[in-house]
Amino acid sequence: MIQLKQLLLILLIIAEPTFASDLTVPIRWGVFKNYQPVFVAERMGYFKDEGLQVNLVGAFTSGPATVQAAAADQIDAGHSAISGIVNAASAGIGVEGVADSQTEFADAPLMQWFVLEDSPIHGPADLKGKTIGINSLSGSFYTALLSYLQQAGLGKDDVKLVIIPHNNQEQALRAGQIDVAGIIDPYTALIQKEGHVRRLFTGYDVLGEKQFSLVFFRKEFVAQHPDEVRHFLRAYRRAIAYIHSAPEEASAMMQRVIGISADLKGVHEYTPNAQVRMKDVAYWIAQMHADGELQQGATVSAADVATDAFSDN
């Protein structure tokens, strides 16, 4: 006969949770509705396969807004322009880029600026006095736009910048509320689907091949839960592979999450293994210093902003 002590031990073993997710803390991902492998990883169950519970939180209109949410401990992770993370570092906000989210490639430009097809605007000099839609005054669109204006000797004071979320800029452009819309995928696919617009320039035109946005985590979370970050990024990279192997299915998943009908196949590429390019992080810091966009006296290094320690995990 089984003794009472043995029976209790057996019951404890049977009752002990066996799911890997019980061994991890939940990860709160800040939702910014643009082209994002996290949505695919969640839908395909890749996070669960890694033993993770990832909760999609909020409805943010820019990457810097997700950084502020992380600073307030409302989320653990999200994605933002590198310039937004640089600003956070200069302000003492503890977030850290850990993987590629958006990189400009010659055959897959992501930041794009559009005008109506009959617009008199054909180059940077034509922007003087014009109204330009922008999703944030501290993100990559802002810094790239400054570089474009500088080609004609113009600065931010020569144009009128209006903060409008990416998903509302097409409507504002067609209604004549702005002269130029600066948007990213999937909204670039949607505006071209509707037609009667002309692409003015891209991020690649002014930056060349540059990484400009990263998946980030709160530094405190990274320090306390490095294994969770590794498993998250393993699922994230698996989602990127799925997007490449099944673009139509991945497009349909993201269309449902984002709430648009445009075909998203082939509009987004990533660095190999979603690696952080530390040289590009350093570029953005230098560019922001040159533009006078960093707080006076701020000294920020690439290591303060991002790490490539998780690139090979």
PDB file of C-alpha atoms in Angstrom:
ATOM      1  CA  MET A   1       0.000   0.000   0.000  1.00  0.00           C
ATOM      2  CA  ILE A   2       1.040   3.537  -0.666  1.00  0.00           C
ATOM      3  CA  GLN A   3       1.783   5.363   2.568  1.00  0.00           C
ATOM      4  CA  LEU A   4       0.115   8.719   3.215  1.00  0.00           C
ATOM      5  CA  LYS A   5       3.401  10.598   2.782  1.00  0.00           C
ATOM      6  CA  GLN A   6       4.015   8.966  -0.621  1.00  0.00           C
ATOM      7  CA  LEU A   7       0.441   9.684  -1.689  1.00  0.00           C
ATOM      8  CA  LEU A   8       0.797  13.359  -0.837  1.00  0.00           C
ATOM      9  CA  LEU A   9       4.051  13.519  -2.801  1.00  0.00           C
ATOM     10  CA  ILE A  10       2.394  11.981  -5.865  1.00  0.00           C
ATOM     11  CA  LEU A  11      -0.487  14.441  -5.625  1.00  0.00           C
ATOM     12  CA  LEU A  12       1.918  17.358  -5.415  1.00  0.00           C
ATOM     13  CA  ILE A  13       3.756  16.177  -8.527  1.00  0.00           C
ATOM     14  CA  ILE A  14       0.487  15.762 -10.454  1.00  0.00           C
ATOM     15  CA  ALA A  15      -0.756  19.169  -9.342  1.00  0.00           C
ATOM     16  CA  GLU A  16       2.484  20.996 -10.169  1.00  0.00           C
ATOM     17  CA  PRO A  17       2.056  23.259 -13.229  1.00  0.00           C
ATOM     18  CA  THR A  18       3.836  21.883 -16.264  1.00  0.00           C
ATOM     19  CA  PHE A  19       3.377  24.808 -18.650  1.00  0.00           C
ATOM     20  CA  ALA A  20       6.566  26.721 -19.347  1.00  0.00           C
ATOM     21  CA  SER A  21       4.598  29.972 -19.283  1.00  0.00           C
ATOM     22  CA  ASP A  22       4.051  29.462 -15.546  1.00  0.00           C
ATOM     23  CA  LEU A  23       7.787  29.898 -15.091  1.00  0.00           C
ATOM     24  CA  THR A  24       7.925  33.328 -16.741  1.00  0.00           C
ATOM     25  CA  VAL A  25       6.561  36.792 -16.108  1.00  0.00           C
ATOM     26  CA  PRO A  26       4.047  38.224 -18.597  1.00  0.00           C
ATOM     27  CA  ILE A  27       5.429  40.679 -21.159  1.00  0.00           C
ATOM     28  CA  ARG A  28       3.310  43.750 -21.847  1.00  0.00           C
ATOM     29  CA  TRP A  29       3.800  44.793 -25.484  1.00  0.00           C
ATOM     30  CA  GLY A  30       2.752  48.354 -26.395  1.00  0.00           C
ATOM     31  CA  VAL A  31       0.625  48.257 -29.544  1.00  0.00           C
ATOM     32  CA  PHE A  32       1.551  50.756 -32.240  1.00  0.00           C
ATOM     33  CA  LYS A  33      -0.501  49.734 -35.279  1.00  0.00           C
ATOM     34  CA  ASN A  34       1.973  49.363 -38.088  1.00  0.00           C
ATOM     35  CA  TYR A  35       3.677  46.457 -39.837  1.00  0.00           C
ATOM     36  CA  GLN A  36       4.883  44.324 -36.945  1.00  0.00           C
ATOM     37  CA  PRO A  37       6.067  40.671 -36.664  1.00  0.00           C
ATOM     38  CA  VAL A  38       4.882  40.620 -33.041  1.00  0.00           C
ATOM     39  CA  PHE A  39       1.307  40.405 -34.333  1.00  0.00           C
ATOM     40  CA  VAL A  40       2.232  37.358 -36.412  1.00  0.00           C
ATOM     41  CA  ALA A  41       4.118  35.714 -33.545  1.00  0.00           C
ATOM     42  CA  GLU A  42       1.109  36.181 -31.275  1.00  0.00           C
ATOM     43  CA  ARG A  43      -1.349  34.833 -33.839  1.00  0.00           C
ATOM     44  CA  MET A  44       0.813  31.833 -34.759  1.00  0.00           C
ATOM     45  CA  GLY A  45       1.406  30.865 -31.131  1.00  0.00           C
ATOM     46  CA  TYR A  46       5.162  31.366 -31.315  1.00  0.00           C
ATOM     47  CA  PHE A  47       5.275  33.136 -27.967  1.00  0.00           C
ATOM     48  CA  LYS A  48       3.421  30.259 -26.337  1.00  0.00           C
ATOM     49  CA  ASP A  49       5.875  27.842 -27.940  1.00  0.00           C
ATOM     50  CA  GLU A  50       8.614  29.771 -26.137  1.00  0.00           C
ATOM     51  CA  GLY A  51       6.752  29.542 -22.841  1.00  0.00           C
ATOM     52  CA  LEU A  52       5.808  33.222 -22.860  1.00  0.00           C
ATOM     53  CA  GLN A  53       2.656  35.136 -22.140  1.00  0.00           C
ATOM     54  CA  VAL A  54       2.686  38.300 -24.250  1.00  0.00           C
ATOM     55  CA  ASN A  55      -0.145  40.748 -23.652  1.00  0.00           C
ATOM     56  CA  LEU A  56      -0.910  43.361 -26.324  1.00  0.00           C
ATOM     57  CA  VAL A  57      -1.521  46.637 -24.498  1.00  0.00           C
ATOM     58  CA  GLY A  58      -2.808  50.046 -25.580  1.00  0.00           C
ATOM     59  CA  ALA A  59      -3.206  51.830 -28.909  1.00  0.00           C
ATOM     60  CA  PHE A  60      -0.230  54.166 -29.342  1.00  0.00           C
ATOM     61  CA  THR A  61       0.206  56.589 -32.242  1.00  0.00           C
ATOM     62  CA  SER A  62       4.015  56.737 -32.277  1.00  0.00           C
ATOM     63  CA  GLY A  63       7.105  54.914 -31.092  1.00  0.00           C
ATOM     64  CA  PRO A  64       8.127  57.688 -28.675  1.00  0.00           C
ATOM     65  CA  ALA A  65       4.658  57.373 -27.091  1.00  0.00           C
ATOM     66  CA  THR A  66       5.388  53.712 -26.331  1.00  0.00           C
ATOM     67  CA  VAL A  67       8.724  54.736 -24.800  1.00  0.00           C
ATOM     68  CA  GLN A  68       6.893  57.111 -22.475  1.00  0.00           C
ATOM     69  CA  ALA A  69       4.503  54.297 -21.543  1.00  0.00           C
ATOM     70  CA  ALA A  70       7.507  52.111 -20.673  1.00  0.00           C
ATOM     71  CA  ALA A  71       8.889  54.937 -18.540  1.00  0.00           C
ATOM     72  CA  ALA A  72       5.590  54.948 -16.636  1.00  0.00           C
ATOM     73  CA  ASP A  73       5.782  51.145 -16.207  1.00  0.00           C
ATOM     74  CA  GLN A  74       2.638  50.669 -18.298  1.00  0.00           C
ATOM     75  CA  ILE A  75       4.386  48.344 -20.762  1.00  0.00           C
ATOM     76  CA  ASP A  76       7.568  46.262 -20.808  1.00  0.00           C
ATOM     77  CA  ALA A  77       8.390  46.366 -24.506  1.00  0.00           C
ATOM     78  CA  GLY A  78       7.494  48.021 -27.774  1.00  0.00           C
ATOM     79  CA  HIS A  79       9.180  49.522 -30.780  1.00  0.00           C
ATOM     80  CA  SER A  80      10.321  53.041 -31.465  1.00  0.00           C
ATOM     81  CA  ALA A  81      12.529  55.119 -33.689  1.00  0.00           C
ATOM     82  CA  ILE A  82      16.131  55.041 -32.499  1.00  0.00           C
ATOM     83  CA  SER A  83      15.952  58.810 -32.132  1.00  0.00           C
ATOM     84  CA  GLY A  84      13.087  58.362 -29.670  1.00  0.00           C
ATOM     85  CA  ILE A  85      15.181  55.941 -27.611  1.00  0.00           C
ATOM     86  CA  VAL A  86      18.108  58.383 -27.766  1.00  0.00           C
ATOM     87  CA  ASN A  87      15.881  61.108 -26.349  1.00  0.00           C
ATOM     88  CA  ALA A  88      14.794  58.704 -23.627  1.00  0.00           C
ATOM     89  CA  ALA A  89      18.401  57.903 -22.727  1.00  0.00           C
ATOM     90  CA  SER A  90      19.281  61.600 -22.552  1.00  0.00           C
ATOM     91  CA  ALA A  91      16.349  62.095 -20.164  1.00  0.00           C
ATOM     92  CA  GLY A  92      17.385  59.175 -17.965  1.00  0.00           C
ATOM     93  CA  ILE A  93      14.550  56.880 -19.086  1.00  0.00           C
ATOM     94  CA  GLY A  94      15.679  53.250 -18.902  1.00  0.00           C
ATOM     95  CA  VAL A  95      14.787  51.589 -22.188  1.00  0.00           C
ATOM     96  CA  GLU A  96      17.086  49.623 -24.489  1.00  0.00           C
ATOM     97  CA  GLY A  97      16.851  48.603 -28.153  1.00  0.00           C
ATOM     98  CA  VAL A  98      17.367  44.862 -28.640  1.00  0.00           C
ATOM     99  CA  ALA A  99      16.361  43.984 -32.233  1.00  0.00           C
ATOM    100  CA  ASP A 100      15.683  45.455 -35.650  1.00  0.00           C
ATOM    101  CA  SER A 101      12.196  46.779 -36.213  1.00  0.00           C
ATOM    102  CA  GLN A 102      12.622  49.038 -39.235  1.00  0.00           C
ATOM    103  CA  THR A 103      15.562  49.506 -41.587  1.00  0.00           C
ATOM    104  CA  GLU A 104      15.680  51.447 -44.855  1.00  0.00           C
ATOM    105  CA  PHE A 105      16.765  49.325 -47.823  1.00  0.00           C
ATOM    106  CA  ALA A 106      17.076  50.535 -51.426  1.00  0.00           C
ATOM    107  CA  ASP A 107      14.486  48.034 -52.664  1.00  0.00           C
ATOM    108  CA  ALA A 108      12.253  48.319 -49.592  1.00  0.00           C
ATOM    109  CA  PRO A 109      12.083  51.932 -48.347  1.00  0.00           C
ATOM    110  CA  LEU A 110       9.854  52.324 -45.310  1.00  0.00           C
ATOM    111  CA  MET A 111       9.616  56.029 -44.485  1.00  0.00           C
ATOM    112  CA  GLN A 112       7.840  57.659 -47.419  1.00  0.00           C
ATOM    113  CA  TRP A 113       6.457  61.139 -48.073  1.00  0.00           C
ATOM    114  CA  PHE A 114       3.547  61.681 -50.462  1.00  0.00           C
ATOM    115  CA  VAL A 115       1.889  64.626 -52.175  1.00  0.00           C
ATOM    116  CA  LEU A 116      -1.223  64.726 -54.354  1.00  0.00           C
ATOM    117  CA  GLU A 117      -0.473  63.845 -57.972  1.00  0.00           C
ATOM    118  CA  ASP A 118      -1.117  67.412 -59.193  1.00  0.00           C
ATOM    119  CA  SER A 119       0.866  69.069 -56.378  1.00  0.00           C
ATOM    120  CA  PRO A 120       3.400  71.751 -57.387  1.00  0.00           C
ATOM    121  CA  ILE A 121       5.837  70.250 -54.848  1.00  0.00           C
ATOM    122  CA  HIS A 122       8.653  68.366 -56.597  1.00  0.00           C
ATOM    123  CA  GLY A 123      11.675  68.885 -54.349  1.00  0.00           C
ATOM    124  CA  PRO A 124      12.840  70.199 -50.991  1.00  0.00           C
ATOM    125  CA  ALA A 125      12.911  73.848 -52.089  1.00  0.00           C
ATOM    126  CA  ASP A 126       9.181  73.644 -52.873  1.00  0.00           C
ATOM    127  CA  LEU A 127       8.396  72.844 -49.232  1.00  0.00           C
ATOM    128  CA  LYS A 128       9.023  76.379 -47.969  1.00  0.00           C
ATOM    129  CA  GLY A 129       5.836  77.543 -46.244  1.00  0.00           C
ATOM    130  CA  LYS A 130       4.088  74.218 -46.753  1.00  0.00           C
ATOM    131  CA  THR A 131       2.239  72.120 -44.167  1.00  0.00           C
ATOM    132  CA  ILE A 132       3.680  68.678 -43.486  1.00  0.00           C
ATOM    133  CA  GLY A 133       2.071  65.873 -41.513  1.00  0.00           C
ATOM    134  CA  ILE A 134       4.308  64.109 -39.008  1.00  0.00           C
ATOM    135  CA  ASN A 135       3.512  61.499 -36.367  1.00  0.00           C
ATOM    136  CA  SER A 136       5.973  62.769 -33.754  1.00  0.00           C
ATOM    137  CA  LEU A 137       8.469  65.567 -33.215  1.00  0.00           C
ATOM    138  CA  SER A 138      11.057  63.214 -31.736  1.00  0.00           C
ATOM    139  CA  GLY A 139      11.068  60.249 -34.109  1.00  0.00           C
ATOM    140  CA  SER A 140      12.865  59.149 -37.244  1.00  0.00           C
ATOM    141  CA  PHE A 141      10.417  60.905 -39.580  1.00  0.00           C
ATOM    142  CA  TYR A 142      11.254  64.205 -37.948  1.00  0.00           C
ATOM    143  CA  THR A 143      15.023  63.726 -38.210  1.00  0.00           C
ATOM    144  CA  ALA A 144      14.840  62.411 -41.808  1.00  0.00           C
ATOM    145  CA  LEU A 145      12.632  65.323 -42.829  1.00  0.00           C
ATOM    146  CA  LEU A 146      15.178  67.778 -41.426  1.00  0.00           C
ATOM    147  CA  SER A 147      17.846  66.135 -43.594  1.00  0.00           C
ATOM    148  CA  TYR A 148      15.636  66.520 -46.672  1.00  0.00           C
ATOM    149  CA  LEU A 149      14.934  70.185 -45.936  1.00  0.00           C
ATOM    150  CA  GLN A 150      18.649  70.847 -45.467  1.00  0.00           C
ATOM    151  CA  GLN A 151      19.228  69.862 -49.113  1.00  0.00           C
ATOM    152  CA  ALA A 152      17.580  73.176 -50.037  1.00  0.00           C
ATOM    153  CA  GLY A 153      19.025  75.143 -47.149  1.00  0.00           C
ATOM    154  CA  LEU A 154      15.734  75.019 -45.255  1.00  0.00           C
ATOM    155  CA  GLY A 155      15.035  74.212 -41.618  1.00  0.00           C
ATOM    156  CA  LYS A 156      12.074  73.285 -39.454  1.00  0.00           C
ATOM    157  CA  ASP A 157      11.082  76.946 -39.096  1.00  0.00           C
ATOM    158  CA  ASP A 158      10.560  77.188 -42.862  1.00  0.00           C
ATOM    159  CA  VAL A 159       7.661  74.710 -42.830  1.00  0.00           C
ATOM    160  CA  LYS A 160       4.600  74.076 -40.700  1.00  0.00           C
ATOM    161  CA  LEU A 161       4.672  70.695 -38.958  1.00  0.00           C
ATOM    162  CA  VAL A 162       1.344  69.206 -37.878  1.00  0.00           C
ATOM    163  CA  ILE A 163       1.312  66.156 -35.615  1.00  0.00           C
ATOM    164  CA  ILE A 164      -1.049  63.573 -37.132  1.00  0.00           C
ATOM    165  CA  PRO A 165      -0.944  59.785 -36.572  1.00  0.00           C
ATOM    166  CA  HIS A 166       0.145  57.738 -39.590  1.00  0.00           C
ATOM    167  CA  ASN A 167      -3.316  56.249 -40.045  1.00  0.00           C
ATOM    168  CA  ASN A 168      -4.948  59.707 -40.359  1.00  0.00           C
ATOM    169  CA  GLN A 169      -2.488  61.400 -42.688  1.00  0.00           C
ATOM    170  CA  GLU A 170      -3.908  60.112 -45.971  1.00  0.00           C
ATOM    171  CA  GLN A 171      -7.308  61.594 -45.151  1.00  0.00           C
ATOM    172  CA  ALA A 172      -5.688  64.893 -44.138  1.00  0.00           C
ATOM    173  CA  LEU A 173      -3.708  65.000 -47.405  1.00  0.00           C
ATOM    174  CA  ARG A 174      -6.710  64.311 -49.609  1.00  0.00           C
ATOM    175  CA  ALA A 175      -8.794  66.875 -47.693  1.00  0.00           C
ATOM    176  CA  GLY A 176      -6.153  69.554 -48.280  1.00  0.00           C
ATOM    177  CA  GLN A 177      -5.362  69.935 -44.581  1.00  0.00           C
ATOM    178  CA  ILE A 178      -1.700  69.146 -45.223  1.00  0.00           C
ATOM    179  CA  ASP A 179       0.496  69.425 -48.308  1.00  0.00           C
ATOM    180  CA  VAL A 180       2.703  66.434 -47.559  1.00  0.00           C
ATOM    181  CA  ALA A 181       2.006  63.169 -45.728  1.00  0.00           C
ATOM    182  CA  GLY A 182       4.913  61.335 -44.106  1.00  0.00           C
ATOM    183  CA  ILE A 183       3.869  57.727 -43.484  1.00  0.00           C
ATOM    184  CA  ILE A 184       5.162  54.202 -43.056  1.00  0.00           C
ATOM    185  CA  ASP A 185       3.872  50.769 -44.008  1.00  0.00           C
ATOM    186  CA  PRO A 186       1.160  49.581 -44.020  1.00  0.00           C
ATOM    187  CA  TYR A 187      -0.241  53.058 -44.682  1.00  0.00           C
ATOM    188  CA  THR A 188       2.112  53.538 -47.623  1.00  0.00           C
ATOM    189  CA  ALA A 189       0.532  50.475 -49.251  1.00  0.00           C
ATOM    190  CA  LEU A 190      -2.947  51.801 -48.532  1.00  0.00           C
ATOM    191  CA  ILE A 191      -2.400  55.299 -49.935  1.00  0.00           C
ATOM    192  CA  GLN A 192      -0.899  53.891 -53.143  1.00  0.00           C
ATOM    193  CA  LYS A 193      -3.786  51.461 -53.470  1.00  0.00           C
ATOM    194  CA  GLU A 194      -6.228  54.389 -53.452  1.00  0.00           C
ATOM    195  CA  GLY A 195      -4.096  56.268 -56.014  1.00  0.00           C
ATOM    196  CA  HIS A 196      -3.952  59.904 -57.178  1.00  0.00           C
ATOM    197  CA  VAL A 197      -0.816  60.566 -55.132  1.00  0.00           C
ATOM    198  CA  ARG A 198       2.877  60.923 -55.962  1.00  0.00           C
ATOM    199  CA  ARG A 199       5.806  59.854 -53.826  1.00  0.00           C
ATOM    200  CA  LEU A 200       8.004  62.847 -53.096  1.00  0.00           C
ATOM    201  CA  PHE A 201      10.939  61.114 -51.382  1.00  0.00           C
ATOM    202  CA  THR A 202      11.836  58.223 -49.097  1.00  0.00           C
ATOM    203  CA  GLY A 203      13.973  57.732 -46.052  1.00  0.00           C
ATOM    204  CA  TYR A 204      16.465  55.885 -48.209  1.00  0.00           C
ATOM    205  CA  ASP A 205      16.807  58.932 -50.467  1.00  0.00           C
ATOM    206  CA  VAL A 206      18.166  61.031 -47.592  1.00  0.00           C
ATOM    207  CA  LEU A 207      19.657  58.431 -45.240  1.00  0.00           C
ATOM    208  CA  GLY A 208      20.860  55.611 -47.442  1.00  0.00           C
ATOM    209  CA  GLU A 209      20.638  52.118 -45.929  1.00  0.00           C
ATOM    210  CA  LYS A 210      20.047  52.831 -42.265  1.00  0.00           C
ATOM    211  CA  GLN A 211      18.369  51.111 -39.367  1.00  0.00           C
ATOM    212  CA  PHE A 212      16.036  53.625 -37.783  1.00  0.00           C
ATOM    213  CA  SER A 213      13.695  51.783 -35.434  1.00  0.00           C
ATOM    214  CA  LEU A 214      14.215  49.071 -32.818  1.00  0.00           C
ATOM    215  CA  VAL A 215      12.289  46.679 -30.627  1.00  0.00           C
ATOM    216  CA  PHE A 216      13.002  47.869 -27.094  1.00  0.00           C
ATOM    217  CA  PHE A 217      12.550  46.610 -23.535  1.00  0.00           C
ATOM    218  CA  ARG A 218      12.684  48.386 -20.221  1.00  0.00           C
ATOM    219  CA  LYS A 219      16.271  48.057 -18.980  1.00  0.00           C
ATOM    220  CA  GLU A 220      15.031  46.869 -15.604  1.00  0.00           C
ATOM    221  CA  PHE A 221      13.101  44.073 -17.316  1.00  0.00           C
ATOM    222  CA  VAL A 222      16.170  43.055 -19.350  1.00  0.00           C
ATOM    223  CA  ALA A 223      18.309  42.928 -16.209  1.00  0.00           C
ATOM    224  CA  GLN A 224      15.791  40.891 -14.246  1.00  0.00           C
ATOM    225  CA  HIS A 225      14.459  38.637 -17.016  1.00  0.00           C
ATOM    226  CA  PRO A 226      17.100  38.162 -19.743  1.00  0.00           C
ATOM    227  CA  ASP A 227      15.811  34.676 -20.603  1.00  0.00           C
ATOM    228  CA  GLU A 228      12.347  36.051 -21.325  1.00  0.00           C
ATOM    229  CA  VAL A 229      13.883  38.625 -23.674  1.00  0.00           C
ATOM    230  CA  ARG A 230      15.818  35.881 -25.484  1.00  0.00           C
ATOM    231  CA  HIS A 231      12.717  33.739 -25.892  1.00  0.00           C
ATOM    232  CA  PHE A 232      10.686  36.739 -27.037  1.00  0.00           C
ATOM    233  CA  LEU A 233      13.225  37.521 -29.735  1.00  0.00           C
ATOM    234  CA  ARG A 234      13.393  33.876 -30.799  1.00  0.00           C
ATOM    235  CA  ALA A 235       9.646  33.998 -31.453  1.00  0.00           C
ATOM    236  CA  TYR A 236      10.026  37.407 -33.115  1.00  0.00           C
ATOM    237  CA  ARG A 237      12.665  36.103 -35.549  1.00  0.00           C
ATOM    238  CA  ARG A 238      10.548  33.035 -36.228  1.00  0.00           C
ATOM    239  CA  ALA A 239       7.677  35.367 -37.176  1.00  0.00           C
ATOM    240  CA  ILE A 240       9.953  37.226 -39.606  1.00  0.00           C
ATOM    241  CA  ALA A 241      10.847  33.887 -41.228  1.00  0.00           C
ATOM    242  CA  TYR A 242       7.153  33.050 -41.509  1.00  0.00           C
ATOM    243  CA  ILE A 243       6.426  36.423 -43.115  1.00  0.00           C
ATOM    244  CA  HIS A 244       9.034  35.636 -45.779  1.00  0.00           C
ATOM    245  CA  SER A 245       7.796  32.082 -46.363  1.00  0.00           C
ATOM    246  CA  ALA A 246       4.055  32.841 -46.336  1.00  0.00           C
ATOM    247  CA  PRO A 247       3.636  36.535 -47.222  1.00  0.00           C
ATOM    248  CA  GLU A 248      -0.056  36.321 -48.124  1.00  0.00           C
ATOM    249  CA  GLU A 249      -1.022  34.627 -44.872  1.00  0.00           C
ATOM    250  CA  ALA A 250       1.134  37.005 -42.815  1.00  0.00           C
ATOM    251  CA  SER A 251      -0.349  39.979 -44.669  1.00  0.00           C
ATOM    252  CA  ALA A 252      -3.866  38.804 -43.821  1.00  0.00           C
ATOM    253  CA  MET A 253      -2.977  38.481 -40.129  1.00  0.00           C
ATOM    254  CA  MET A 254      -1.599  41.992 -39.909  1.00  0.00           C
ATOM    255  CA  GLN A 255      -4.444  43.449 -41.946  1.00  0.00           C
ATOM    256  CA  ARG A 256      -6.882  42.152 -39.333  1.00  0.00           C
ATOM    257  CA  VAL A 257      -4.899  43.513 -36.389  1.00  0.00           C
ATOM    258  CA  ILE A 258      -4.216  46.909 -37.961  1.00  0.00           C
ATOM    259  CA  GLY A 259      -7.641  47.205 -39.566  1.00  0.00           C
ATOM    260  CA  ILE A 260      -6.767  47.952 -43.178  1.00  0.00           C
ATOM    261  CA  SER A 261      -7.421  46.193 -46.472  1.00  0.00           C
ATOM    262  CA  ALA A 262      -4.196  46.945 -48.369  1.00  0.00           C
ATOM    263  CA  ASP A 263      -1.954  44.103 -49.532  1.00  0.00           C
ATOM    264  CA  LEU A 264       1.108  44.093 -47.278  1.00  0.00           C
ATOM    265  CA  LYS A 265       3.192  41.478 -49.090  1.00  0.00           C
ATOM    266  CA  GLY A 266       6.793  42.437 -49.707  1.00  0.00           C
ATOM    267  CA  VAL A 267       6.756  45.909 -48.189  1.00  0.00           C
ATOM    268  CA  HIS A 268       9.084  45.315 -45.259  1.00  0.00           C
ATOM    269  CA  GLU A 269      12.561  43.799 -44.859  1.00  0.00           C
ATOM    270  CA  TYR A 270      14.804  43.206 -41.857  1.00  0.00           C
ATOM    271  CA  THR A 271      18.486  42.998 -41.066  1.00  0.00           C
ATOM    272  CA  PRO A 272      19.854  39.416 -40.884  1.00  0.00           C
ATOM    273  CA  ASN A 273      18.638  37.800 -37.670  1.00  0.00           C
ATOM    274  CA  ALA A 274      16.991  41.149 -36.820  1.00  0.00           C
ATOM    275  CA  GLN A 275      20.392  42.330 -35.619  1.00  0.00           C
ATOM    276  CA  VAL A 276      20.879  45.728 -34.011  1.00  0.00           C
ATOM    277  CA  ARG A 277      23.313  47.841 -36.030  1.00  0.00           C
ATOM    278  CA  MET A 278      25.241  49.716 -33.384  1.00  0.00           C
ATOM    279  CA  LYS A 279      26.929  51.888 -36.032  1.00  0.00           C
ATOM    280  CA  ASP A 280      23.496  53.113 -37.101  1.00  0.00           C
ATOM    281  CA  VAL A 281      22.590  53.864 -33.499  1.00  0.00           C
ATOM    282  CA  ALA A 282      25.763  55.985 -33.314  1.00  0.00           C
ATOM    283  CA  TYR A 283      24.746  57.699 -36.584  1.00  0.00           C
ATOM    284  CA  TRP A 284      21.414  58.826 -35.137  1.00  0.00           C
ATOM    285  CA  ILE A 285      23.075  60.177 -32.004  1.00  0.00           C
ATOM    286  CA  ALA A 286      25.537  62.186 -34.112  1.00  0.00           C
ATOM    287  CA  GLN A 287      22.753  63.409 -36.409  1.00  0.00           C
ATOM    288  CA  MET A 288      20.632  64.568 -33.492  1.00  0.00           C
ATOM    289  CA  HIS A 289      23.601  66.444 -32.027  1.00  0.00           C
ATOM    290  CA  ALA A 290      24.182  68.100 -35.413  1.00  0.00           C
ATOM    291  CA  ASP A 291      20.518  69.093 -35.670  1.00  0.00           C
ATOM    292  CA  GLY A 292      20.499  70.479 -32.139  1.00  0.00           C
ATOM    293  CA  GLU A 293      17.749  68.051 -31.179  1.00  0.00           C
ATOM    294  CA  LEU A 294      19.458  66.580 -28.119  1.00  0.00           C
ATOM    295  CA  GLN A 295      19.178  68.273 -24.749  1.00  0.00           C
ATOM    296  CA  GLN A 296      22.015  70.750 -24.319  1.00  0.00           C
ATOM    297  CA  GLY A 297      24.995  69.071 -22.716  1.00  0.00           C
ATOM    298  CA  ALA A 298      23.529  65.588 -23.122  1.00  0.00           C
ATOM    299  CA  THR A 299      26.175  62.915 -23.602  1.00  0.00           C
ATOM    300  CA  VAL A 300      24.663  59.713 -24.938  1.00  0.00           C
ATOM    301  CA  SER A 301      26.574  56.733 -26.330  1.00  0.00           C
ATOM    302  CA  ALA A 302      25.286  53.924 -28.533  1.00  0.00           C
ATOM    303  CA  ALA A 303      25.637  51.552 -25.575  1.00  0.00           C
ATOM    304  CA  ASP A 304      23.220  53.750 -23.606  1.00  0.00           C
ATOM    305  CA  VAL A 305      20.590  53.279 -26.307  1.00  0.00           C
ATOM    306  CA  ALA A 306      20.827  49.696 -27.555  1.00  0.00           C
ATOM    307  CA  THR A 307      22.611  46.356 -27.352  1.00  0.00           C
ATOM    308  CA  ASP A 308      23.387  43.628 -29.862  1.00  0.00           C
ATOM    309  CA  ALA A 309      23.885  41.088 -27.088  1.00  0.00           C
ATOM    310  CA  PHE A 310      20.676  39.275 -28.047  1.00  0.00           C
ATOM    311  CA  SER A 311      21.305  39.198 -31.796  1.00  0.00           C
ATOM    312  CA  ASP A 312      22.649  35.642 -31.875  1.00  0.00           C
ATOM    313  CA  ASN A 313      20.397  34.086 -29.215  1.00  0.00           C
TER     314      ASN A 313
END
